[in-house]
Amino acid sequence: MNTIKLYDKTFAKSITNEEINKEIKRVAAAINRDYAGKRPVLLGVLNGCFMFAAELLKNLEIECEISFVKLSSYQGTNSTGVVREVLGLTESIAGRDVIIIEDIVDTGYTMQNMLETLGTREPASIEIASLFLKPARLKVPVDVKYSVFTIPDRFIVGFGLDYDGLGRNLPDIYDVAE
Ligand code: 5GP
Ligand code: MG
C-alpha cells in the first residue's frame, strides 16, 4: 500500500524503512568517528524522535548515554513559532558533549531555543542530529551537523512523526498529497 489516509489528508509513501535505516547508519558512522574516545550524552526531543533515537543508538559503538526531554511547538501542519521550555532534563550536562536528537528541523525556532537553553548549562559542546531538515523553511540559522535527509518543503509523517497524533507508528515516510 503506497498511500494512506489520516483524518482529512492523503499521504503517499516517499522513503522506505530500508532507506531510512541505511542513511541513519551513515550518520551513526560519522558520530562514531567524531566522538571516538568521548562519552557524549544524547538528548532526544520527544515525542517525534523516538524511532530515530532507537535506530541511531543501535548503530553507535562509542560509549554514550541517552536522556529525553519534551517540548512542543507544533499544531497540525503549521508551525506556530511558539516555543515552550525544555522539560525533563534533570541530570547535569555541565562539561558534557551533548548531541540533540530531533525528528525534523523546519523553521529552526525549536532548535535555536534548545541551543540557548542548554547553552546556559555549560556543556562542553552541543551538536544537532536531525532525521530531516527542510532548508527552504529555515527562518533562523541553525547548524545541523548530522542531518540524515534534506527534504523539500512538504509535510511528512511516519517513523515517529505525526499528523495530530497519528502516523507515528508507520515504518516508512509519507508525504502529504497536494
Ligand atoms: P521548528 O521549530 O523547526 O519549526 O519545528 C520543528 C518541529 O516541527 C519538529 O520537531 C516537528 O515536531 C514539527 N514539524 C516540522 N515539520 C514537520 C513535518 O513535515 N511533519 C511533522 N510531522 N512534523 C513537523
Ligand atoms: Mg520535534
mmCIF file with all atom_site columns, N, CA and C in Angstrom, residues 18-61:
data_model
loop_
_atom_site.group_PDB
_atom_site.id
_atom_site.type_symbol
_atom_site.label_atom_id
_atom_site.label_alt_id
_atom_site.label_comp_id
_atom_site.label_asym_id
_atom_site.label_entity_id
_atom_site.label_seq_id
_atom_site.pdbx_PDB_ins_code
_atom_site.Cartn_x
_atom_site.Cartn_y
_atom_site.Cartn_z
_atom_site.occupancy
_atom_site.B_iso_or_equiv
_atom_site.pdbx_formal_charge
_atom_site.auth_seq_id
_atom_site.auth_comp_id
_atom_site.auth_asym_id
_atom_site.auth_atom_id
_atom_site.pdbx_PDB_model_num
ATOM 1   N N  . GLU A 1 18 ? 13.875 0.788  4.789  1.00 0.00 ? 18 GLU A N  1
ATOM 2   C CA . GLU A 1 18 ? 15.232 0.322  4.454  1.00 0.00 ? 18 GLU A CA 1
ATOM 3   C C  . GLU A 1 18 ? 16.143 1.511  4.152  1.00 0.00 ? 18 GLU A C  1
ATOM 4   N N  . GLU A 1 19 ? 15.633 2.463  3.358  1.00 0.00 ? 19 GLU A N  1
ATOM 5   C CA . GLU A 1 19 ? 16.422 3.658  3.028  1.00 0.00 ? 19 GLU A CA 1
ATOM 6   C C  . GLU A 1 19 ? 16.719 4.474  4.279  1.00 0.00 ? 19 GLU A C  1
ATOM 7   N N  . ILE A 1 20 ? 15.721 4.605  5.145  1.00 0.00 ? 20 ILE A N  1
ATOM 8   C CA . ILE A 1 20 ? 15.912 5.379  6.381  1.00 0.00 ? 20 ILE A CA 1
ATOM 9   C C  . ILE A 1 20 ? 17.022 4.754  7.217  1.00 0.00 ? 20 ILE A C  1
ATOM 10  N N  . ASN A 1 21 ? 16.924 3.449  7.429  1.00 0.00 ? 21 ASN A N  1
ATOM 11  C CA . ASN A 1 21 ? 17.917 2.779  8.270  1.00 0.00 ? 21 ASN A CA 1
ATOM 12  C C  . ASN A 1 21 ? 19.318 2.852  7.672  1.00 0.00 ? 21 ASN A C  1
ATOM 13  N N  . LYS A 1 22 ? 19.387 2.781  6.351  1.00 0.00 ? 22 LYS A N  1
ATOM 14  C CA . LYS A 1 22 ? 20.680 2.868  5.679  1.00 0.00 ? 22 LYS A CA 1
ATOM 15  C C  . LYS A 1 22 ? 21.308 4.239  5.912  1.00 0.00 ? 22 LYS A C  1
ATOM 16  N N  . GLU A 1 23 ? 20.530 5.289  5.788  1.00 0.00 ? 23 GLU A N  1
ATOM 17  C CA . GLU A 1 23 ? 21.055 6.649  5.965  1.00 0.00 ? 23 GLU A CA 1
ATOM 18  C C  . GLU A 1 23 ? 21.362 6.944  7.431  1.00 0.00 ? 23 GLU A C  1
ATOM 19  N N  . ILE A 1 24 ? 20.594 6.349  8.343  1.00 0.00 ? 24 ILE A N  1
ATOM 20  C CA . ILE A 1 24 ? 20.897 6.523  9.775  1.00 0.00 ? 24 ILE A CA 1
ATOM 21  C C  . ILE A 1 24 ? 22.249 5.874  10.097 1.00 0.00 ? 24 ILE A C  1
ATOM 22  N N  . LYS A 1 25 ? 22.520 4.736  9.462  1.00 0.00 ? 25 LYS A N  1
ATOM 23  C CA . LYS A 1 25 ? 23.831 4.073  9.643  1.00 0.00 ? 25 LYS A CA 1
ATOM 24  C C  . LYS A 1 25 ? 24.974 4.988  9.213  1.00 0.00 ? 25 LYS A C  1
ATOM 25  N N  . ARG A 1 26 ? 24.764 5.716  8.115  1.00 0.00 ? 26 ARG A N  1
ATOM 26  C CA . ARG A 1 26 ? 25.785 6.653  7.615  1.00 0.00 ? 26 ARG A CA 1
ATOM 27  C C  . ARG A 1 26 ? 26.065 7.735  8.671  1.00 0.00 ? 26 ARG A C  1
ATOM 28  N N  . VAL A 1 27 ? 25.011 8.284  9.249  1.00 0.00 ? 27 VAL A N  1
ATOM 29  C CA . VAL A 1 27 ? 25.172 9.336  10.257 1.00 0.00 ? 27 VAL A CA 1
ATOM 30  C C  . VAL A 1 27 ? 25.792 8.765  11.537 1.00 0.00 ? 27 VAL A C  1
ATOM 31  N N  . ALA A 1 28 ? 25.373 7.554  11.912 1.00 0.00 ? 28 ALA A N  1
ATOM 32  C CA . ALA A 1 28 ? 25.942 6.907  13.109 1.00 0.00 ? 28 ALA A CA 1
ATOM 33  C C  . ALA A 1 28 ? 27.445 6.699  12.938 1.00 0.00 ? 28 ALA A C  1
ATOM 34  N N  . ALA A 1 29 ? 27.860 6.336  11.731 1.00 0.00 ? 29 ALA A N  1
ATOM 35  C CA . ALA A 1 29 ? 29.294 6.126  11.472 1.00 0.00 ? 29 ALA A CA 1
ATOM 36  C C  . ALA A 1 29 ? 30.057 7.437  11.667 1.00 0.00 ? 29 ALA A C  1
ATOM 37  N N  . ALA A 1 30 ? 29.470 8.544  11.236 1.00 0.00 ? 30 ALA A N  1
ATOM 38  C CA . ALA A 1 30 ? 30.115 9.856  11.416 1.00 0.00 ? 30 ALA A CA 1
ATOM 39  C C  . ALA A 1 30 ? 30.236 10.201 12.900 1.00 0.00 ? 30 ALA A C  1
ATOM 40  N N  . ILE A 1 31 ? 29.197 9.907  13.665 1.00 0.00 ? 31 ILE A N  1
ATOM 41  C CA . ILE A 1 31 ? 29.225 10.173 15.113 1.00 0.00 ? 31 ILE A CA 1
ATOM 42  C C  . ILE A 1 31 ? 30.257 9.261  15.790 1.00 0.00 ? 31 ILE A C  1
ATOM 43  N N  . ASN A 1 32 ? 30.303 7.999  15.379 1.00 0.00 ? 32 ASN A N  1
ATOM 44  C CA . ASN A 1 32 ? 31.309 7.071  15.927 1.00 0.00 ? 32 ASN A CA 1
ATOM 45  C C  . ASN A 1 32 ? 32.731 7.605  15.713 1.00 0.00 ? 32 ASN A C  1
ATOM 46  N N  . ARG A 1 33 ? 32.961 8.171  14.519 1.00 0.00 ? 33 ARG A N  1
ATOM 47  C CA . ARG A 1 33 ? 34.279 8.744  14.210 1.00 0.00 ? 33 ARG A CA 1
ATOM 48  C C  . ARG A 1 33 ? 34.525 9.999  15.041 1.00 0.00 ? 33 ARG A C  1
ATOM 49  N N  . ASP A 1 34 ? 33.566 10.937 15.005 1.00 0.00 ? 34 ASP A N  1
ATOM 50  C CA . ASP A 1 34 ? 33.768 12.250 15.624 1.00 0.00 ? 34 ASP A CA 1
ATOM 51  C C  . ASP A 1 34 ? 33.863 12.183 17.153 1.00 0.00 ? 34 ASP A C  1
ATOM 52  N N  . TYR A 1 35 ? 33.224 11.196 17.755 1.00 0.00 ? 35 TYR A N  1
ATOM 53  C CA . TYR A 1 35 ? 33.181 11.116 19.224 1.00 0.00 ? 35 TYR A CA 1
ATOM 54  C C  . TYR A 1 35 ? 33.993 9.941  19.767 1.00 0.00 ? 35 TYR A C  1
ATOM 55  N N  . ALA A 1 36 ? 34.892 9.407  18.937 1.00 0.00 ? 36 ALA A N  1
ATOM 56  C CA . ALA A 1 36 ? 35.752 8.302  19.394 1.00 0.00 ? 36 ALA A CA 1
ATOM 57  C C  . ALA A 1 36 ? 36.512 8.755  20.633 1.00 0.00 ? 36 ALA A C  1
ATOM 58  N N  . GLY A 1 37 ? 36.483 7.941  21.689 1.00 0.00 ? 37 GLY A N  1
ATOM 59  C CA . GLY A 1 37 ? 37.201 8.267  22.923 1.00 0.00 ? 37 GLY A CA 1
ATOM 60  C C  . GLY A 1 37 ? 36.445 9.221  23.843 1.00 0.00 ? 37 GLY A C  1
ATOM 61  N N  . LYS A 1 38 ? 35.288 9.714  23.381 1.00 0.00 ? 38 LYS A N  1
ATOM 62  C CA . LYS A 1 38 ? 34.464 10.583 24.231 1.00 0.00 ? 38 LYS A CA 1
ATOM 63  C C  . LYS A 1 38 ? 33.248 9.806  24.721 1.00 0.00 ? 38 LYS A C  1
ATOM 64  N N  . ARG A 1 39 ? 32.472 10.425 25.561 1.00 0.00 ? 39 ARG A N  1
ATOM 65  C CA . ARG A 1 39 ? 31.238 9.774  26.028 1.00 0.00 ? 39 ARG A CA 1
ATOM 66  C C  . ARG A 1 39 ? 30.084 10.780 25.961 1.00 0.00 ? 39 ARG A C  1
ATOM 67  N N  . PRO A 1 40 ? 29.564 10.986 24.745 1.00 0.00 ? 40 PRO A N  1
ATOM 68  C CA . PRO A 1 40 ? 28.512 12.002 24.606 1.00 0.00 ? 40 PRO A CA 1
ATOM 69  C C  . PRO A 1 40 ? 27.228 11.599 25.310 1.00 0.00 ? 40 PRO A C  1
ATOM 70  N N  . VAL A 1 41 ? 26.439 12.608 25.668 1.00 0.00 ? 41 VAL A N  1
ATOM 71  C CA . VAL A 1 41 ? 25.092 12.336 26.149 1.00 0.00 ? 41 VAL A CA 1
ATOM 72  C C  . VAL A 1 41 ? 24.144 12.794 25.050 1.00 0.00 ? 41 VAL A C  1
ATOM 73  N N  . LEU A 1 42 ? 23.365 11.834 24.558 1.00 0.00 ? 42 LEU A N  1
ATOM 74  C CA . LEU A 1 42 ? 22.392 12.149 23.529 1.00 0.00 ? 42 LEU A CA 1
ATOM 75  C C  . LEU A 1 42 ? 21.109 12.591 24.209 1.00 0.00 ? 42 LEU A C  1
ATOM 76  N N  . LEU A 1 43 ? 20.517 13.621 23.649 1.00 0.00 ? 43 LEU A N  1
ATOM 77  C CA . LEU A 1 43 ? 19.337 14.212 24.266 1.00 0.00 ? 43 LEU A CA 1
ATOM 78  C C  . LEU A 1 43 ? 18.204 14.205 23.251 1.00 0.00 ? 43 LEU A C  1
ATOM 79  N N  . GLY A 1 44 ? 17.328 13.235 23.386 1.00 0.00 ? 44 GLY A N  1
ATOM 80  C CA . GLY A 1 44 ? 16.234 13.094 22.435 1.00 0.00 ? 44 GLY A CA 1
ATOM 81  C C  . GLY A 1 44 ? 15.090 14.043 22.748 1.00 0.00 ? 44 GLY A C  1
ATOM 82  N N  . VAL A 1 45 ? 14.547 14.664 21.714 1.00 0.00 ? 45 VAL A N  1
ATOM 83  C CA . VAL A 1 45 ? 13.413 15.570 21.880 1.00 0.00 ? 45 VAL A CA 1
ATOM 84  C C  . VAL A 1 45 ? 12.123 14.807 21.551 1.00 0.00 ? 45 VAL A C  1
ATOM 85  N N  . LEU A 1 46 ? 11.336 14.547 22.603 1.00 0.00 ? 46 LEU A N  1
ATOM 86  C CA . LEU A 1 46 ? 10.091 13.790 22.438 1.00 0.00 ? 46 LEU A CA 1
ATOM 87  C C  . LEU A 1 46 ? 8.981  14.703 21.894 1.00 0.00 ? 46 LEU A C  1
ATOM 88  N N  . ASN A 1 47 ? 7.946  14.160 21.214 1.00 0.00 ? 47 ASN A N  1
ATOM 89  C CA . ASN A 1 47 ? 7.747  12.746 21.006 1.00 0.00 ? 47 ASN A CA 1
ATOM 90  C C  . ASN A 1 47 ? 8.411  12.224 19.726 1.00 0.00 ? 47 ASN A C  1
ATOM 91  N N  . GLY A 1 48 ? 8.610  13.136 18.776 1.00 0.00 ? 48 GLY A N  1
ATOM 92  C CA . GLY A 1 48 ? 8.934  12.720 17.408 1.00 0.00 ? 48 GLY A CA 1
ATOM 93  C C  . GLY A 1 48 ? 10.210 11.935 17.228 1.00 0.00 ? 48 GLY A C  1
ATOM 94  N N  . CYS A 1 49 ? 11.159 12.046 18.168 1.00 0.00 ? 49 CYS A N  1
ATOM 95  C CA . CYS A 1 49 ? 12.495 11.461 17.950 1.00 0.00 ? 49 CYS A CA 1
ATOM 96  C C  . CYS A 1 49 ? 12.594 9.982  18.273 1.00 0.00 ? 49 CYS A C  1
ATOM 97  N N  . PHE A 1 50 ? 11.543 9.375  18.851 1.00 0.00 ? 50 PHE A N  1
ATOM 98  C CA . PHE A 1 50 ? 11.776 8.076  19.492 1.00 0.00 ? 50 PHE A CA 1
ATOM 99  C C  . PHE A 1 50 ? 12.278 6.974  18.557 1.00 0.00 ? 50 PHE A C  1
ATOM 100 N N  . MET A 1 51 ? 11.768 6.931  17.324 1.00 0.00 ? 51 MET A N  1
ATOM 101 C CA . MET A 1 51 ? 12.235 5.867  16.407 1.00 0.00 ? 51 MET A CA 1
ATOM 102 C C  . MET A 1 51 ? 13.637 6.162  15.902 1.00 0.00 ? 51 MET A C  1
ATOM 103 N N  . PHE A 1 52 ? 13.881 7.426  15.569 1.00 0.00 ? 52 PHE A N  1
ATOM 104 C CA . PHE A 1 52 ? 15.213 7.842  15.117 1.00 0.00 ? 52 PHE A CA 1
ATOM 105 C C  . PHE A 1 52 ? 16.234 7.587  16.220 1.00 0.00 ? 52 PHE A C  1
ATOM 106 N N  . ALA A 1 53 ? 15.885 7.956  17.452 1.00 0.00 ? 53 ALA A N  1
ATOM 107 C CA . ALA A 1 53 ? 16.810 7.764  18.571 1.00 0.00 ? 53 ALA A CA 1
ATOM 108 C C  . ALA A 1 53 ? 17.148 6.284  18.733 1.00 0.00 ? 53 ALA A C  1
ATOM 109 N N  . ALA A 1 54 ? 16.135 5.420  18.644 1.00 0.00 ? 54 ALA A N  1
ATOM 110 C CA . ALA A 1 54 ? 16.358 3.981  18.819 1.00 0.00 ? 54 ALA A CA 1
ATOM 111 C C  . ALA A 1 54 ? 17.269 3.440  17.721 1.00 0.00 ? 54 ALA A C  1
ATOM 112 N N  . GLU A 1 55 ? 16.980 3.813  16.487 1.00 0.00 ? 55 GLU A N  1
ATOM 113 C CA . GLU A 1 55 ? 17.764 3.294  15.357 1.00 0.00 ? 55 GLU A CA 1
ATOM 114 C C  . GLU A 1 55 ? 19.189 3.835  15.387 1.00 0.00 ? 55 GLU A C  1
ATOM 115 N N  . LEU A 1 56 ? 19.323 5.125  15.740 1.00 0.00 ? 56 LEU A N  1
ATOM 116 C CA . LEU A 1 56 ? 20.664 5.725  15.819 1.00 0.00 ? 56 LEU A CA 1
ATOM 117 C C  . LEU A 1 56 ? 21.500 5.042  16.911 1.00 0.00 ? 56 LEU A C  1
ATOM 118 N N  . LEU A 1 57 ? 20.902 4.873  18.076 1.00 0.00 ? 57 LEU A N  1
ATOM 119 C CA . LEU A 1 57 ? 21.627 4.278  19.217 1.00 0.00 ? 57 LEU A CA 1
ATOM 120 C C  . LEU A 1 57 ? 22.092 2.855  18.923 1.00 0.00 ? 57 LEU A C  1
ATOM 121 N N  . LYS A 1 58 ? 21.273 2.097  18.198 1.00 0.00 ? 58 LYS A N  1
ATOM 122 C CA . LYS A 1 58 ? 21.658 0.722  17.867 1.00 0.00 ? 58 LYS A CA 1
ATOM 123 C C  . LYS A 1 58 ? 22.919 0.676  17.020 1.00 0.00 ? 58 LYS A C  1
ATOM 124 N N  . ASN A 1 59 ? 23.208 1.791  16.348 1.00 0.00 ? 59 ASN A N  1
ATOM 125 C CA . ASN A 1 59 ? 24.359 1.843  15.454 1.00 0.00 ? 59 ASN A CA 1
ATOM 126 C C  . ASN A 1 59 ? 25.551 2.600  16.029 1.00 0.00 ? 59 ASN A C  1
ATOM 127 N N  . LEU A 1 60 ? 25.441 3.042  17.289 1.00 0.00 ? 60 LEU A N  1
ATOM 128 C CA . LEU A 1 60 ? 26.579 3.711  17.922 1.00 0.00 ? 60 LEU A CA 1
ATOM 129 C C  . LEU A 1 60 ? 27.435 2.686  18.649 1.00 0.00 ? 60 LEU A C  1
ATOM 130 N N  . GLU A 1 61 ? 28.729 2.745  18.407 1.00 0.00 ? 61 GLU A N  1
ATOM 131 C CA . GLU A 1 61 ? 29.654 1.794  19.035 1.00 0.00 ? 61 GLU A CA 1
ATOM 132 C C  . GLU A 1 61 ? 30.484 2.453  20.123 1.00 0.00 ? 61 GLU A C  1
#
